Coordinates of C-alpha atoms in Angstrom, one line a residue:
Chain J
M39 CA 84.2 156.8 80.9
S40 CA 81.3 154.7 82.0
A41 CA 83.1 151.7 80.5
R42 CA 85.8 152.4 83.1
A43 CA 83.5 152.7 86.2
G44 CA 84.3 150.4 89.0
W45 CA 81.5 148.0 88.1
N46 CA 83.0 147.4 84.6
L47 CA 86.6 147.0 85.5
L48 CA 86.7 143.3 86.3
E49 CA 85.2 142.5 82.9
S50 CA 87.4 145.0 81.0
L51 CA 90.6 143.7 82.6
A52 CA 89.7 140.1 82.1
A53 CA 88.9 140.8 78.4
G54 CA 92.2 142.6 78.0
S55 CA 90.4 145.8 76.8
C56 CA 92.2 147.8 79.5
S57 CA 95.4 147.7 81.4
A58 CA 96.0 148.0 85.1
L59 CA 97.1 151.5 84.5
D60 CA 94.0 152.4 82.5
A61 CA 91.8 151.0 85.4
V62 CA 93.7 152.9 88.1
E63 CA 93.7 156.1 86.1
A64 CA 90.0 155.9 85.6
A65 CA 89.4 155.2 89.3
S66 CA 91.6 158.1 90.2
L67 CA 89.8 160.5 87.8
R68 CA 86.4 159.4 89.1
T69 CA 87.4 159.6 92.7
R70 CA 88.9 163.1 92.2
A71 CA 85.6 164.3 90.6
L72 CA 83.3 162.7 93.3
E73 CA 85.2 163.3 96.5
P74 CA 84.1 166.8 97.0
R75 CA 80.5 165.5 97.1
L76 CA 81.0 162.2 98.9
H77 CA 84.0 162.3 101.2
A78 CA 84.3 158.6 100.9
F79 CA 88.1 158.7 101.6
L80 CA 90.2 159.8 104.5
S81 CA 93.3 159.7 102.3
T82 CA 94.1 158.7 98.7
A83 CA 97.3 157.5 97.1
F84 CA 96.7 158.2 93.4
D85 CA 100.4 158.6 92.4
G86 CA 101.5 155.5 94.3
A87 CA 98.6 153.5 92.8
E88 CA 99.5 154.5 89.2
E89 CA 103.1 153.6 89.8
R90 CA 102.1 150.2 91.2
A91 CA 99.8 149.7 88.2
K92 CA 102.6 150.3 85.8
Q93 CA 104.8 147.7 87.6
L94 CA 101.9 145.2 87.4
D95 CA 101.4 145.8 83.7
A96 CA 105.1 145.2 83.1
R97 CA 105.1 141.8 84.7
P98 CA 104.6 138.7 82.5
A99 CA 102.3 137.0 85.1
R100 CA 98.9 138.4 86.2
G101 CA 97.4 137.8 89.6
P102 CA 93.7 137.0 90.0
L103 CA 92.9 140.6 91.0
H104 CA 95.2 142.1 88.5
G105 CA 94.7 145.9 88.2
L106 CA 91.6 146.1 90.3
P107 CA 91.6 149.4 92.3
F108 CA 90.2 149.0 95.8
A109 CA 89.5 151.0 98.9
V110 CA 90.7 150.0 102.4
K111 CA 88.5 150.7 105.4
A112 CA 90.4 152.9 107.8
N113 CA 90.5 150.2 110.5
L114 CA 92.5 147.7 108.3
C115 CA 96.2 148.3 108.6
W116 CA 97.9 149.2 105.4
E117 CA 101.6 149.6 105.8
G118 CA 102.7 153.3 105.7
A119 CA 99.2 154.7 105.2
E120 CA 97.4 156.6 108.0
T121 CA 95.2 154.0 109.5
N122 CA 93.3 155.9 112.2
A123 CA 89.9 154.0 112.4
A124 CA 88.4 157.5 111.9
S125 CA 89.3 158.3 115.5
R126 CA 91.1 161.3 116.8
V127 CA 92.9 159.2 119.2
L128 CA 94.7 157.4 116.4
A129 CA 95.5 160.5 114.3
G130 CA 98.8 160.0 112.5
Y131 CA 99.1 156.3 113.1
R132 CA 101.0 154.7 110.2
P133 CA 101.2 150.9 110.8
P134 CA 104.5 149.2 110.1
Y135 CA 102.7 146.2 108.6
S136 CA 99.6 145.4 106.5
A137 CA 96.6 143.4 107.6
T138 CA 96.7 139.9 106.1
T139 CA 93.6 140.6 104.0
V140 CA 95.1 143.8 102.6
Q141 CA 98.4 142.1 101.9
R142 CA 96.7 139.1 100.1
A143 CA 94.7 141.5 97.9
L144 CA 97.9 143.4 97.0
D145 CA 99.8 140.2 96.4
A146 CA 97.0 139.1 94.0
G147 CA 97.5 142.3 91.9
A148 CA 94.9 144.6 93.3
V149 CA 95.9 148.2 93.7
A150 CA 94.9 150.1 96.8
L151 CA 93.6 153.6 95.9
G152 CA 92.9 155.0 99.3
V153 CA 91.7 154.8 102.9
A154 CA 88.0 154.7 103.3
N155 CA 86.0 156.8 105.8
M156 CA 84.0 155.0 108.6
D157 CA 82.3 155.5 111.9
E158 CA 85.0 155.7 114.6
F159 CA 86.3 152.2 115.4
G160 CA 83.1 150.9 113.8
F161 CA 80.7 152.4 116.3
G162 CA 77.9 153.6 114.2
S163 CA 75.4 152.9 111.4
S164 CA 75.5 156.1 109.4
G165 CA 79.1 157.1 109.0
E166 CA 78.4 160.2 111.1
N167 CA 80.6 159.1 114.0
S168 CA 83.8 159.6 111.9
A169 CA 86.0 162.2 113.6
Y170 CA 86.8 163.5 110.1
G171 CA 83.3 164.3 108.8
A172 CA 80.6 162.2 107.4
T173 CA 80.5 160.4 104.1
R174 CA 77.4 161.1 101.9
N175 CA 75.2 158.7 100.1
P176 CA 75.8 158.7 96.3
W177 CA 72.1 158.2 95.7
D178 CA 71.3 161.4 97.6
P179 CA 74.1 163.4 99.3
T180 CA 71.7 164.6 102.0
R181 CA 71.4 161.0 103.2
A182 CA 73.6 158.7 105.2
P183 CA 75.4 155.9 103.4
G184 CA 75.0 153.7 106.4
G185 CA 77.9 152.4 108.5
S186 CA 80.2 151.7 109.8
S187 CA 81.8 150.9 106.4
S188 CA 80.4 154.2 105.1
G189 CA 83.2 155.3 102.8
A190 CA 83.8 151.8 101.4
A191 CA 80.1 151.4 100.4
A192 CA 79.9 154.9 98.9
A193 CA 83.1 154.5 96.9
V194 CA 81.9 151.2 95.4
A195 CA 78.4 152.7 94.7
A196 CA 79.9 155.7 93.0
G197 CA 82.0 153.4 90.7
S198 CA 85.3 154.8 92.1
V199 CA 86.7 151.3 92.9
A200 CA 86.1 147.7 91.8
F201 CA 85.8 146.5 95.4
A202 CA 86.5 147.6 99.0
L203 CA 87.7 145.8 102.1
G204 CA 85.5 146.6 105.2
S205 CA 84.7 145.0 108.5
D206 CA 81.4 143.8 109.9
T207 CA 80.9 143.4 113.6
G208 CA 77.1 143.8 113.7
G209 CA 76.2 144.7 110.1
S210 CA 78.9 147.2 109.2
V211 CA 79.4 145.8 105.7
R212 CA 75.8 144.7 105.0
Q213 CA 73.8 147.7 106.2
P214 CA 75.9 150.4 104.2
A215 CA 75.9 148.0 101.2
A216 CA 72.1 148.0 101.4
L217 CA 71.8 151.8 101.8
C218 CA 74.2 152.4 98.9
G219 CA 72.8 149.7 96.6
V220 CA 75.9 147.5 96.4
S221 CA 76.7 143.9 97.3
G222 CA 78.4 143.3 100.7
F223 CA 79.5 140.1 102.3
K224 CA 80.2 139.2 105.9
P225 CA 81.8 135.7 105.9
S226 CA 81.4 133.2 108.7
Y227 CA 83.2 134.2 111.8
G228 CA 86.8 133.1 111.4
R229 CA 86.7 132.6 107.6
L230 CA 89.0 135.6 107.0
S231 CA 92.0 136.5 109.0
R232 CA 91.7 139.5 111.3
F233 CA 95.3 140.1 111.7
G234 CA 95.8 143.8 111.2
L235 CA 92.1 144.7 111.8
I236 CA 91.8 147.3 114.5
A237 CA 89.8 145.3 117.1
F238 CA 86.3 146.4 118.1
A239 CA 84.6 143.2 119.5
S240 CA 86.7 140.1 119.2
S241 CA 83.9 137.5 119.3
L242 CA 82.0 139.3 116.5
D243 CA 84.5 141.1 114.2
C244 CA 84.8 139.9 110.6
V245 CA 86.6 141.4 107.7
G246 CA 84.2 141.7 104.8
V247 CA 84.1 142.7 101.2
L248 CA 81.9 145.2 99.3
A249 CA 81.7 145.2 95.5
P250 CA 79.3 146.0 92.6
S251 CA 78.3 142.4 92.3
V252 CA 78.6 138.9 93.8
E253 CA 81.0 138.0 91.0
E254 CA 83.7 140.3 92.5
L255 CA 82.9 139.2 96.0
E256 CA 83.5 135.5 95.1
L257 CA 86.7 136.3 93.4
V258 CA 88.0 138.5 96.2
M259 CA 86.9 135.9 98.8
S260 CA 88.8 133.2 97.0
V261 CA 92.0 135.3 97.3
L262 CA 91.6 136.5 100.9
S263 CA 90.5 133.3 102.6
G264 CA 92.7 130.6 104.1
V265 CA 94.3 130.0 107.5
D266 CA 96.6 132.7 108.9
E267 CA 98.8 131.6 111.7
R268 CA 98.8 135.1 113.1
D269 CA 95.0 134.9 113.8
S270 CA 94.2 131.8 115.8
T271 CA 90.5 132.2 115.0
S272 CA 91.1 132.0 111.3
S273 CA 89.2 128.8 110.4
T274 CA 90.5 125.5 109.2
L275 CA 87.7 125.1 106.7
A276 CA 88.6 124.0 103.2
P277 CA 89.9 126.7 100.9
F278 CA 87.1 128.9 99.5
A279 CA 85.7 127.3 96.4
P280 CA 82.9 129.3 94.7
E281 CA 80.0 127.2 93.2
R282 CA 78.5 128.5 90.0
R283 CA 74.7 128.1 89.6
D284 CA 72.3 129.6 87.2
D285 CA 69.0 129.0 89.0
L286 CA 67.6 128.2 92.4
R287 CA 65.9 124.9 91.5
G288 CA 65.5 122.7 94.6
V289 CA 66.6 125.4 97.0
R290 CA 64.6 125.8 100.2
V291 CA 64.4 129.5 101.1
G292 CA 63.2 130.6 104.5
A293 CA 61.7 134.1 105.1
P294 CA 62.1 135.0 108.8
R295 CA 58.7 136.3 109.9
E296 CA 60.3 138.6 112.5
H297 CA 62.4 140.3 109.8
F298 CA 59.2 141.7 108.2
E299 CA 57.7 143.1 111.5
G300 CA 58.2 145.9 113.9
G301 CA 60.0 148.9 112.5
V302 CA 60.4 147.6 109.0
D303 CA 59.3 150.1 106.4
P304 CA 56.4 148.6 104.4
R305 CA 58.0 149.7 101.2
V306 CA 61.2 147.8 102.1
A307 CA 59.1 144.7 103.1
E308 CA 57.2 144.8 99.8
C309 CA 60.4 145.1 97.7
V310 CA 61.8 142.1 99.5
R311 CA 58.6 140.1 99.0
A312 CA 59.0 140.8 95.3
A313 CA 62.5 139.5 95.5
L314 CA 61.2 136.3 97.2
R315 CA 58.8 135.9 94.3
E316 CA 61.8 136.1 92.0
C317 CA 63.4 133.3 94.0
E318 CA 60.3 131.2 93.4
R319 CA 60.3 132.0 89.7
L320 CA 63.9 130.7 89.6
G321 CA 62.9 127.4 91.1
A322 CA 63.2 127.9 94.9
S323 CA 60.5 127.0 97.4
V324 CA 59.9 129.8 99.9
R325 CA 58.4 129.2 103.3
E326 CA 58.1 131.4 106.4
V327 CA 60.3 130.5 109.4
E328 CA 60.5 131.9 112.9
L329 CA 63.4 133.3 114.7
P330 CA 61.7 134.2 118.0
H331 CA 64.6 135.8 119.8
T332 CA 65.2 138.4 117.0
R333 CA 63.6 141.2 119.1
S334 CA 66.3 140.7 121.8
A335 CA 69.2 140.8 119.4
I336 CA 69.9 144.5 119.6
A337 CA 70.2 144.6 123.4
T338 CA 72.2 141.3 123.3
Y339 CA 74.5 142.7 120.7
Y340 CA 75.1 146.0 122.4
V341 CA 75.8 144.5 125.8
I342 CA 78.3 142.0 124.4
A343 CA 79.9 144.3 121.7
S344 CA 80.3 147.2 124.2
A345 CA 81.9 144.8 126.8
E346 CA 84.4 143.6 124.3
A347 CA 85.0 147.1 122.9
S348 CA 85.8 148.4 126.4
S349 CA 88.5 145.8 126.7
N350 CA 89.9 146.3 123.2
L351 CA 90.0 150.1 123.5
A352 CA 91.9 150.0 126.8
R353 CA 95.1 150.1 124.7
Y354 CA 94.5 153.7 123.7
D355 CA 96.3 155.4 126.5
G356 CA 98.5 157.9 124.7
V357 CA 101.7 155.7 125.2
R358 CA 102.3 153.6 122.1
Y359 CA 100.6 155.3 119.2
G360 CA 98.2 158.0 118.2
T361 CA 97.7 161.3 120.0
R362 CA 98.4 162.2 123.7
A363 CA 96.8 164.9 125.8
S364 CA 98.9 165.8 128.8
G365 CA 96.1 166.4 131.3
D366 CA 97.4 167.4 134.7
G367 CA 100.8 166.0 133.9
S368 CA 100.4 162.8 135.9
L369 CA 100.3 159.4 134.2
Q370 CA 96.7 158.8 135.2
G371 CA 95.7 162.4 134.2
M372 CA 97.4 161.9 130.8
I373 CA 95.5 158.7 130.2
E374 CA 92.2 160.1 131.1
A375 CA 92.7 163.3 129.1
T376 CA 93.9 161.4 126.1
R377 CA 90.9 159.1 126.1
A378 CA 88.4 161.9 126.8
H379 CA 89.9 164.1 124.1
G380 CA 90.6 161.4 121.6
F381 CA 87.3 159.4 121.7
G382 CA 84.1 160.7 120.2
P383 CA 80.7 160.7 122.1
E384 CA 79.6 157.3 120.9
T385 CA 82.9 155.7 121.6
R386 CA 82.9 157.1 125.1
R387 CA 79.3 155.8 125.6
R388 CA 80.2 152.3 124.5
V389 CA 83.4 152.1 126.5
A390 CA 81.6 153.2 129.6
L391 CA 78.7 150.9 129.0
G392 CA 81.1 148.0 128.4
S393 CA 83.1 148.7 131.6
F394 CA 79.8 148.8 133.5
V395 CA 78.4 145.5 132.3
L396 CA 81.8 143.8 133.0
S397 CA 82.2 145.3 136.4
S398 CA 81.9 143.4 139.6
G399 CA 78.3 143.0 140.7
Y400 CA 76.9 143.5 137.2
Y401 CA 78.9 141.0 135.2
E402 CA 76.6 138.0 135.7
A403 CA 73.4 140.0 135.5
W404 CA 74.3 141.8 132.3
Y405 CA 77.2 140.3 130.4
V406 CA 76.8 136.6 131.1
H407 CA 73.0 136.9 130.8
A408 CA 73.5 138.4 127.3
L409 CA 75.8 135.6 126.3
K410 CA 73.1 133.1 127.3
V411 CA 70.5 135.0 125.1
R412 CA 73.1 134.9 122.4
R413 CA 73.0 131.1 122.6
L414 CA 69.2 131.2 122.2
I415 CA 69.6 133.4 119.1
A416 CA 72.1 131.0 117.6
N417 CA 69.7 128.1 118.5
D418 CA 66.9 129.8 116.6
F419 CA 69.1 129.8 113.5
E420 CA 70.1 126.2 113.9
R421 CA 66.4 125.1 114.1
A422 CA 65.6 127.1 111.0
F423 CA 68.4 125.6 109.0
E424 CA 67.0 122.1 109.8
H425 CA 64.2 123.0 107.3
V426 CA 65.7 125.5 104.8
D427 CA 69.0 126.1 103.0
V428 CA 69.2 129.8 103.2
L429 CA 67.3 132.7 104.9
V430 CA 66.3 135.7 102.9
G431 CA 64.8 139.0 104.2
P432 CA 65.6 142.7 104.4
T433 CA 69.0 143.9 105.3
S434 CA 68.0 147.3 106.8
P435 CA 64.6 148.0 108.2
T436 CA 64.5 151.4 106.4
L437 CA 65.8 153.2 103.4
A438 CA 68.8 155.5 103.7
F439 CA 67.9 158.1 106.3
R440 CA 68.9 161.7 106.3
L441 CA 72.2 162.8 107.8
G442 CA 71.5 164.2 111.2
E443 CA 68.2 162.3 111.5
R444 CA 69.4 159.8 114.1
A445 CA 72.7 161.2 115.2
A446 CA 71.4 162.6 118.5
D447 CA 69.6 159.5 119.5
P448 CA 71.7 156.4 120.0
L449 CA 68.7 154.1 120.4
A450 CA 67.3 155.1 117.0
M451 CA 70.7 154.5 115.5
Y452 CA 71.0 151.1 117.2
A453 CA 67.7 150.1 115.7
S454 CA 69.3 150.4 112.2
D455 CA 71.1 147.1 113.0
A456 CA 68.0 145.1 114.1
L457 CA 68.2 142.7 111.1
T458 CA 72.0 142.3 110.8
V459 CA 73.1 141.7 114.4
P460 CA 71.4 138.3 114.7
A461 CA 73.7 136.7 112.1
S462 CA 76.7 138.4 113.7
L463 CA 75.9 137.0 117.1
A464 CA 75.6 133.5 115.7
G465 CA 78.8 134.0 113.5
L466 CA 76.9 133.2 110.3
P467 CA 77.8 134.1 106.7
A468 CA 75.5 136.9 105.4
L469 CA 75.3 138.9 102.3
S470 CA 73.4 142.0 101.2
T471 CA 72.5 142.4 97.5
P472 CA 70.5 145.3 96.0
C473 CA 66.9 144.2 95.1
G474 CA 65.3 147.3 93.7
L475 CA 64.6 151.0 94.2
V476 CA 61.9 152.7 96.2
R477 CA 60.8 156.3 95.4
D478 CA 61.1 158.5 98.5
G479 CA 60.2 162.1 97.9
D480 CA 62.1 163.1 94.7
V481 CA 64.8 160.4 94.9
D482 CA 65.1 156.7 94.2
L483 CA 66.7 154.8 97.0
P484 CA 68.1 151.2 97.0
V485 CA 66.7 148.3 99.1
G486 CA 69.0 145.6 100.3
L487 CA 68.2 141.9 100.4
Q488 CA 69.9 139.9 103.1
W489 CA 70.9 136.2 102.5
I490 CA 72.0 134.3 105.6
G491 CA 73.5 130.8 105.6
P492 CA 74.6 128.2 108.2
L493 CA 78.0 128.6 109.8
G494 CA 80.7 127.7 107.2
A495 CA 78.3 127.8 104.2
D496 CA 79.9 130.9 102.7
E497 CA 80.1 129.5 99.2
R498 CA 76.4 128.5 99.3
V499 CA 75.3 132.0 100.3
L500 CA 77.3 133.6 97.5
S501 CA 76.3 131.1 94.8
L502 CA 72.6 131.3 95.6
A503 CA 72.7 135.1 95.7
G504 CA 74.8 135.2 92.6
A505 CA 72.4 133.1 90.6
W506 CA 69.5 135.3 91.8
Q507 CA 71.5 138.5 91.0
R508 CA 72.5 137.5 87.5
A509 CA 68.8 136.6 86.7
T510 CA 67.4 139.8 88.1
A511 CA 70.1 142.4 87.4
H512 CA 69.1 144.9 90.1
H513 CA 72.8 145.5 90.7
R514 CA 73.1 147.1 87.3
T515 CA 71.3 150.2 88.4
H516 CA 73.7 152.9 89.5
P517 CA 73.2 156.2 91.4
P518 CA 72.7 159.3 89.3
L519 CA 75.5 161.0 91.2
A520 CA 78.0 158.8 89.3
D521 CA 77.1 160.9 86.2
L522 CA 78.9 163.8 87.8
A523 CA 82.1 161.9 87.1
E524 CA 81.3 161.9 83.4
A525 CA 80.5 165.6 83.5
A526 CA 83.8 166.4 85.2
R527 CA 85.8 165.0 82.4
Chain Y
M152 CA 65.6 158.3 141.8
R153 CA 66.5 159.4 138.3
S154 CA 66.2 163.1 139.3
K155 CA 68.5 162.5 142.2
L156 CA 71.0 160.8 140.0
A157 CA 71.1 163.6 137.5
L158 CA 71.5 166.2 140.2
K159 CA 74.3 164.3 141.8
L160 CA 76.2 163.8 138.6
G161 CA 75.6 167.4 137.6
A162 CA 77.5 168.5 140.7
A163 CA 80.2 166.0 139.9
N164 CA 82.9 165.2 142.3
P165 CA 84.1 168.3 144.0
A166 CA 87.5 166.9 144.3
N167 CA 87.7 167.0 140.6
A168 CA 86.6 170.6 140.3
S169 CA 89.6 172.1 141.9
G170 CA 91.9 169.2 142.6
S171 CA 94.5 167.4 140.7
R172 CA 92.4 167.0 137.6
G173 CA 92.0 170.7 137.1
A174 CA 94.6 170.7 134.4
A175 CA 93.1 167.7 132.7
R176 CA 89.8 169.6 132.5
G177 CA 91.7 172.6 131.2
C178 CA 92.9 170.4 128.3
L179 CA 89.4 169.1 127.7
G180 CA 88.2 172.7 127.8
T181 CA 89.7 173.2 124.4
A182 CA 86.8 171.3 123.1
A183 CA 86.1 174.1 120.6
R184 CA 88.9 172.8 118.6
A185 CA 87.7 169.3 118.8
P186 CA 86.0 167.9 115.7
Y187 CA 83.1 166.5 117.7
P188 CA 80.2 168.9 118.5
A189 CA 79.5 168.5 122.2
A190 CA 76.4 166.4 122.4
V191 CA 74.9 168.4 125.3
E192 CA 76.5 171.3 127.0
Q193 CA 74.0 172.8 129.3
Q194 CA 75.5 172.5 132.7
N195 CA 72.4 173.5 134.6
R196 CA 69.9 171.6 132.5
P197 CA 67.0 170.4 134.7
P198 CA 66.8 166.7 135.3
Q199 CA 64.5 164.9 132.9
N200 CA 62.2 162.1 133.6
S201 CA 63.2 159.3 131.4
A202 CA 61.7 155.9 131.5
T203 CA 62.9 154.2 134.7
N204 CA 63.1 150.5 135.0
A205 CA 63.3 148.7 138.2
D206 CA 65.3 145.9 136.5
A207 CA 68.1 148.3 135.5
P208 CA 70.7 148.0 138.3
A209 CA 72.5 151.1 137.3
S210 CA 70.1 153.5 138.9
D211 CA 72.5 155.1 141.2
S212 CA 75.2 157.6 140.6
L213 CA 77.9 155.4 141.8
A214 CA 77.4 153.0 138.9
V215 CA 78.0 155.6 136.3
E216 CA 80.8 157.1 138.2
R217 CA 82.4 153.7 138.6
A218 CA 81.9 152.9 134.9
L219 CA 83.7 156.2 134.0
R220 CA 86.5 155.4 136.4
L221 CA 87.0 151.8 135.2
A222 CA 87.0 153.1 131.6
R223 CA 89.6 155.7 132.4
L224 CA 87.4 158.4 130.9
G225 CA 87.9 161.9 132.2
V226 CA 84.5 163.2 131.3
E227 CA 84.2 166.9 132.1
A228 CA 81.9 168.0 135.0
A229 CA 79.6 169.8 132.6
E230 CA 79.2 166.7 130.5
R231 CA 78.6 164.3 133.3
A232 CA 74.9 164.8 133.9
P233 CA 73.9 164.4 130.2
F234 CA 76.3 161.6 129.8
A235 CA 74.7 159.8 132.8
R236 CA 71.2 160.4 131.5
E237 CA 71.9 159.0 128.1
F238 CA 73.9 156.1 129.7
E239 CA 70.9 155.2 131.9
R240 CA 68.4 155.5 129.0
V241 CA 70.4 153.1 126.9
L242 CA 70.8 150.6 129.8
A243 CA 67.1 150.9 130.6
S244 CA 66.2 150.0 127.1
F245 CA 68.3 146.9 127.4
A246 CA 66.7 145.8 130.6
E247 CA 64.1 143.7 128.7
L248 CA 67.0 141.2 128.2
R249 CA 67.0 140.4 131.8
R250 CA 63.4 139.2 131.7
I251 CA 64.3 136.4 129.2
D252 CA 64.4 133.0 130.9
V253 CA 67.9 131.6 130.4
S254 CA 67.9 128.9 133.0
G255 CA 69.8 125.9 131.9
V256 CA 71.3 127.8 128.9
A257 CA 75.1 127.9 128.5
P258 CA 76.7 131.2 127.5
L259 CA 77.9 131.5 123.9
H260 CA 81.2 133.2 124.2
T261 CA 82.3 132.8 120.6
P262 CA 80.8 131.3 117.4
S263 CA 84.3 130.0 116.5
V264 CA 84.6 126.4 115.5
R265 CA 88.2 126.5 116.6
I266 CA 88.7 127.8 120.1
D267 CA 91.8 125.8 121.2
A268 CA 94.1 126.5 118.3
L269 CA 97.6 125.7 119.3
R270 CA 100.8 125.8 117.3
E271 CA 104.4 124.9 117.8
D272 CA 106.2 127.5 119.9
R273 CA 109.1 128.8 117.8
C274 CA 111.1 131.9 117.2
A275 CA 110.1 134.1 114.2
P276 CA 111.1 137.5 113.0
S277 CA 109.3 140.4 114.5
L278 CA 109.0 144.1 113.7
D279 CA 112.1 146.2 114.7
R280 CA 112.0 148.4 117.7
E281 CA 112.5 151.6 115.7
S282 CA 109.4 151.1 113.5
L283 CA 107.3 150.2 116.6
L284 CA 108.5 153.3 118.4
A285 CA 107.9 155.5 115.3
N286 CA 104.2 155.9 116.2
A287 CA 104.7 156.8 119.9
P288 CA 103.8 160.3 121.0
D289 CA 106.9 160.3 123.1
A290 CA 109.9 158.0 122.7
H291 CA 113.5 158.2 123.7
D292 CA 116.5 155.9 124.1
G293 CA 114.6 153.1 122.6
F294 CA 111.7 153.3 125.1
F295 CA 108.2 154.7 125.2
G296 CA 108.1 157.9 127.3
V297 CA 105.4 158.4 129.9
P298 CA 104.9 161.1 132.7
K299 CA 107.0 160.5 135.8
T300 CA 105.2 158.2 138.3
L301 CA 107.7 158.1 141.1
G302 CA 109.8 160.6 143.0
G303 CA 109.4 164.3 143.0
D304 CA 107.2 166.5 140.8
A305 CA 105.6 165.1 137.7

């Protein structure tokens, strides 16, 4: 069974030691065993997946993702599957088309196993803002898996799937990847098509990928990337071409001073410093750099992201899709009741906040001002990249926190994103890889290492992190909960 | 100022209490069936002193009321005071932004390297009407259905 966990499937399929059907059956079995503990999925499609795997096995030609079972975050349209963004307002919505990224994965032979849980519309850093119940962290089910790609990260960490498609607006792929001990990549803004991604903040949203290792990330990125005429922001960069390296000789690594200060848990900081020493051992030179506007990034991000969210979520009015509350029977009453009833507390807060900062009299003072600070944050990165090739620091300031610990305090929750939002604001490619475990009470919890590159240098980020990962092998440690799947056989 | 705000919002708009939105609130009143636990439900909770910040321009009830109206959010009367308190607390924490000198700095709207993408305008297949209407809460005769807006009772 362990030979058929998600982290072994790529190798087994490539070696021909298992068929697509074997891989999908193993994924279904494991998911059935673990779901009662994790709640990583909002819906599953085991029968359809097995049928699809049989068809793929019968074909003479194999796609690059042949037989790899994957999870689809609930905000990526998957034709015919309920795609509700974990919101009550979109309950029952079954899109008549698939997102470009989902379709490209399917066309390459990957098999979609289910719809992954998330924070409603991507608003959250713990998974607790799902209208359908929180996902639990495979390392300790009393803890949050991070968010908003909570189910995607948990499903990969538990070995249920070989990869997952998520989205990252301010850290929603990287932070849960860090808290669950998996690899998660947010490409440069525009590098992957967003057609079919349920919009949150249009100048920040990116489709991202989570997987057991950088190897799967590179393979999936090479399949998903490329211009899509249905998304005008999809970039015209050259096709994604992974670069294989085995060391970090000659690489200039920058460690942002501000990413080790403030609310960063000293145990996390020490684990990351050890990873930087490993970079040096592999031939890199490491120097400290400054990103002075880091401390303003959370406020900047939440002003801009909320403003864009308030516009994007205006479409949920009970007319075209999802649920409707009748209210007092008038059109206006219906719209207000639908939104009040259909949106969770955090969604309501962000939509109101966004409407406020965009409103007449406050627009310049809040929204435009935040856009100017955003420029200063991007300038900080540009200056740093004059001297270094890649920035390396912690992904999350803390280890996985307990479910409920931050749920009642939005500001405490927002602080979870302190180290991921800067790269999002600047549109930079960024990756989280596991870099070790820290003992916390009676459990071991993973720490995430964040790699940030210049705009468009997606291949560089993946190849440097890949070389480091193969040499250090922290990604080969898996949560003890995954043993439950073995026991359930 | 904060106390006054909380009190004002706690009383909410009297027109809403018994006026045309009564039914809407009745619908919201079924919150026991909703999957979200109500964050705060005490209607008569005393106003709290949270950190005030002179830089935060939202320190009047009209700002929060206006935000709710613009957002088309029918927040129940009982939820308005706690909503406003939390809203203000979040905004106050962001007020440090406004102390950053941005003179001469151009706003960064998007990190996209391609902001003027144009393509040839041409006809292409689209989704059929039936599949688009299949997700609508109310559809008939090939159209989306909404409550009556003109002429007679709703």
